[in-house]
């Protein structure tokens, strides 16, 4: 197993390299530059800036320099947030996004899994229909509609929770963002769990468990749920990577200093290093979570073996 | 209990007037319509019927295992107490403890995520009052009882690491764990190879004798009935048509349906073809290897599915290729038709077609055709029967107009005894036997010389099998066809083929004229195959 | 012999018509109440969005300065209490004094006077207001310092209220729907076309080609989607249609995977092998056996992709990267609405209702189609 994990991590290096290369040249090809302000800079100032940020060198040299610094873990200085390095920006914002994302993920797994299980056990009855309609609503309503509505209801009308802001991670400031992040995930997890649970409940080995008079708990949890959770896990891999790397919408609406905003800001301001940094962070998360999913799969399903 | 049906007033399990209805979106399906079945201590009762007769649903209903949309009426008395429709909690005192079941699908009836040991112990801990450690000890004894090799190691293994026969033995061990009063076996050997089948049946019969429980044996195979049953119930369309002592019922069936079932053993023999007939198909030193992956960093794993096989088929001949699953017989058939890359030479009516590409093969394709085992999978689901049957004409007689093709479709459907008016219907609207007729019609429309039949009858009921055999024989007679008949079913091969080749692990074990092979097999493996097959079929096949 | 000839002469038309799997699927879909209701709802929304703006009395970019952020109402504007203050303010702007004012339903008459000569162009001040029309001036006094002004009160309906620029929200919502629906269909069409071809080719050719093609898909997958989209906005910013063709070109990845998976499993099916054994060539196999059997999945994916793209468009618009003013889309309207949620809730509520009900309908249709085409899970 250890060898398998090592192998997977090694094989991630060329993938990352490709991603860095493609996005480096893509963002450079995009029209405009980091110092194109509404009021053009003086030629002299522009030249100085370009030299400081090494934009005066040929593109391939810049590329090699960037590769070198990324390989040593340095994402370089930000072009837009002039006094900060990308590493500093991420050190401040990534933990916030991870806290919110992880909480939302946990909430989604517990609530969604439970809803899906209940719906499967009550298949084609009113409980099932109610749960699945709720799930469809959850998937359908976009978060930029949910977020203002929740703010209006709990913040403005009921006055229970703050309307926005981070407030150094105070619990009451996290509730609405977490719920908004979790709602669509709850819905997806519930639907997935229901589907695979129904399939599991109809499978021959669950029939065996029933025929041998095993308790309801053994039939539902031991012999159905464990197998039914597998598709949910493979969904949650990429979903977790997306959740933990922040959400632009939620961070904008609630005014949270997470990493999600940097995607948009970086790209719009041609902050090359910021864009590249976010791309690399997301790619690493995706790779790591796909690996975690595969390892979990092997732990849960003895038919899957990596060696 | 004083039930009229019980033999000695001591029925352990007594099913009375049981009906099972399924609510479906297209209306109610009456799967079981008032069935009475009783079994006494120490007795083996067989419930016989073809697929769709309701024999399995009867037992599933009795055990509370129906799908959600199933509704039941009637009584299921276990030692006098009605257990039909009991809530799961009360039913669970009986299921798995007093009445246990073995299922048809050994491959999927065990949970893939848990060890054999864990699954064997679960019902013991649940019902038998065993501690986990005591249950583990008993599990080992049980595996020894069902004669699984190296039982200690198998206990720690997972279901996917066991063969089908071994898994069925594990199921039997599980069924015996709590010393049940009744064992219900639902087609326990159907999915297994013949030799494995015979061993599992022996084991069951032996255990029943030693442990003395009542056995309800659900099967479609009358051969098995004779071998193990004391009494028989014959079911059709959800009703019991006939019941009685096994011996007398099999000897003198009263109901015409039972007579037909008994008569379903394919009849007739095919005489040999003279050596003067020209050779149609010839294979020399054929081998087919499958790459099982590996590669990079690992030694490539190669499975030799066909290993150095040489054969000749003369015009008008029927060569039967027999062997168990995995023996390479289907692979051989496909390699001969150039549907798989192979080593060695293949000659067809004088042309060397070894590894010919698609374009070179196209003109020859109309002369060599293939019929598949699975009539459900081999017909394109979104095409009408007319389109399916005439697809070959699009390729080989592109000059035909749509009207001509339609006429040809009608002719060929009539030839396989299907109503041509049905040609605009879709495959899912036909029964298994009808679909196999469609598949045969598809090959016949091209008027081929050679037809490779890959287990064309294995997915069908016995009575339907017999009709397909008759049809194949008629077509051969009318068109002078040459058949390559691939099957694991020795009775059918004996009826159709004039030459037989026995395959095992990709090699030819034995080959010769049909009667010679069946009467005087030389190799042990052939003997074992024949013994296993005729053990089941002896009472019916001995005419 | 004659009887068989008779049977063979059966005309093609007289054969029993079969029920194809499509027929079955259609019946199952029509039996699904949620799906049917959704289809009707979707049709209503689509017709309203495409025809509504044509019959609406307001243009989507017509600004009523006197009606900024008026609430949704079935009653006509102006309200009775609005008329008098507006007359006063209009005539004040025209620098005349009102001596006598007579407001009737539908019109008013005002006697006005001024210290100087009254310019007949006073009527323009009146007409310029969104509340009045057909202003006329008459009855000048001899020195032209007093006169009578008469004008009709213009009745307007704002069923959804107006936005913060005083534009009719209903017309804007319908126009926005046009944009959102068109974009959803356009991008979906592009994504499906690329995905089906790519997936089918990759799956059917197999081997090394397949490996390479799927490797490319994997790499594209691991690029952050939002980065891609924002880059596209940067590239195509000015041309919205072009941009969504590009978005479609990003969204094809899932479709390619689905179709490839289907193709791989279909390739192993015996009916494909049967066709190959008959000598049918690649084109025939793809045309008759593979593509018809993947269509079900494609249709299902399509109904699910349309809402996804609409959502994406709304999301971009929400970030301010979408359509340019005065053109609008549901995302733009919702974004404006969420900024005015205190005090002008209708600006959030109406576009949200349209967007979510469309998304709902599409999701239910997608679910219905999946159940109808793949009935094993009923």
Short mmCIF file of N, CA, C and O in Angstrom, two decimals, chain C residues 3 27 52 119 131 153 162 223 243 247 272 287 329 350:
data_model
loop_
_atom_site.label_atom_id
_atom_site.label_comp_id
_atom_site.label_asym_id
_atom_site.label_seq_id
_atom_site.Cartn_x
_atom_site.Cartn_y
_atom_site.Cartn_z
N UNK C 3 -51.75 -21.46 -49.11
CA UNK C 3 -51.88 -20.70 -47.88
C UNK C 3 -50.56 -20.02 -47.53
O UNK C 3 -50.54 -18.88 -47.10
N UNK C 27 -43.94 6.71 -22.97
CA UNK C 27 -45.12 6.46 -22.13
C UNK C 27 -44.78 6.60 -20.65
O UNK C 27 -45.55 7.16 -19.87
N UNK C 52 -43.06 37.36 -24.77
CA UNK C 52 -43.46 38.38 -23.79
C UNK C 52 -42.93 39.77 -24.12
O UNK C 52 -43.71 40.73 -24.22
N UNK C 119 -44.28 80.68 -21.75
CA UNK C 119 -43.85 80.03 -22.99
C UNK C 119 -44.74 78.82 -23.25
O UNK C 119 -44.96 78.01 -22.35
N UNK C 131 -45.51 60.47 -16.00
CA UNK C 131 -46.88 60.31 -15.52
C UNK C 131 -47.92 60.87 -16.49
O UNK C 131 -49.08 60.52 -16.41
N UNK C 153 -53.33 61.73 -17.71
CA UNK C 153 -52.44 60.94 -16.83
C UNK C 153 -52.17 59.61 -17.53
O UNK C 153 -53.10 58.92 -17.95
N UNK C 162 -40.26 47.85 -10.54
CA UNK C 162 -39.18 48.36 -11.38
C UNK C 162 -37.85 48.23 -10.64
O UNK C 162 -37.82 48.02 -9.44
N UNK C 223 -7.40 21.02 -14.30
CA UNK C 223 -7.31 22.48 -14.31
C UNK C 223 -8.55 23.02 -13.61
O UNK C 223 -9.65 22.57 -13.90
N UNK C 243 -18.25 33.55 -26.31
CA UNK C 243 -17.78 33.06 -25.03
C UNK C 243 -18.53 31.81 -24.63
O UNK C 243 -17.94 30.87 -24.09
N UNK C 247 -17.52 28.19 -23.50
CA UNK C 247 -17.91 27.48 -22.27
C UNK C 247 -18.40 26.08 -22.62
O UNK C 247 -18.07 25.10 -21.93
N UNK C 272 -23.18 -6.28 -30.82
CA UNK C 272 -22.14 -5.65 -31.62
C UNK C 272 -21.24 -6.72 -32.23
O UNK C 272 -20.90 -6.68 -33.41
N UNK C 287 -23.35 3.41 -36.48
CA UNK C 287 -24.62 4.04 -36.84
C UNK C 287 -25.82 3.26 -36.31
O UNK C 287 -26.75 3.83 -35.77
N UNK C 329 -29.38 39.36 -17.78
CA UNK C 329 -29.72 37.95 -17.67
C UNK C 329 -30.18 37.70 -16.24
O UNK C 329 -30.05 38.58 -15.38
N UNK C 350 -38.52 38.08 -8.02
CA UNK C 350 -39.05 37.67 -9.32
C UNK C 350 -38.02 36.97 -10.22
O UNK C 350 -38.29 35.90 -10.74
#
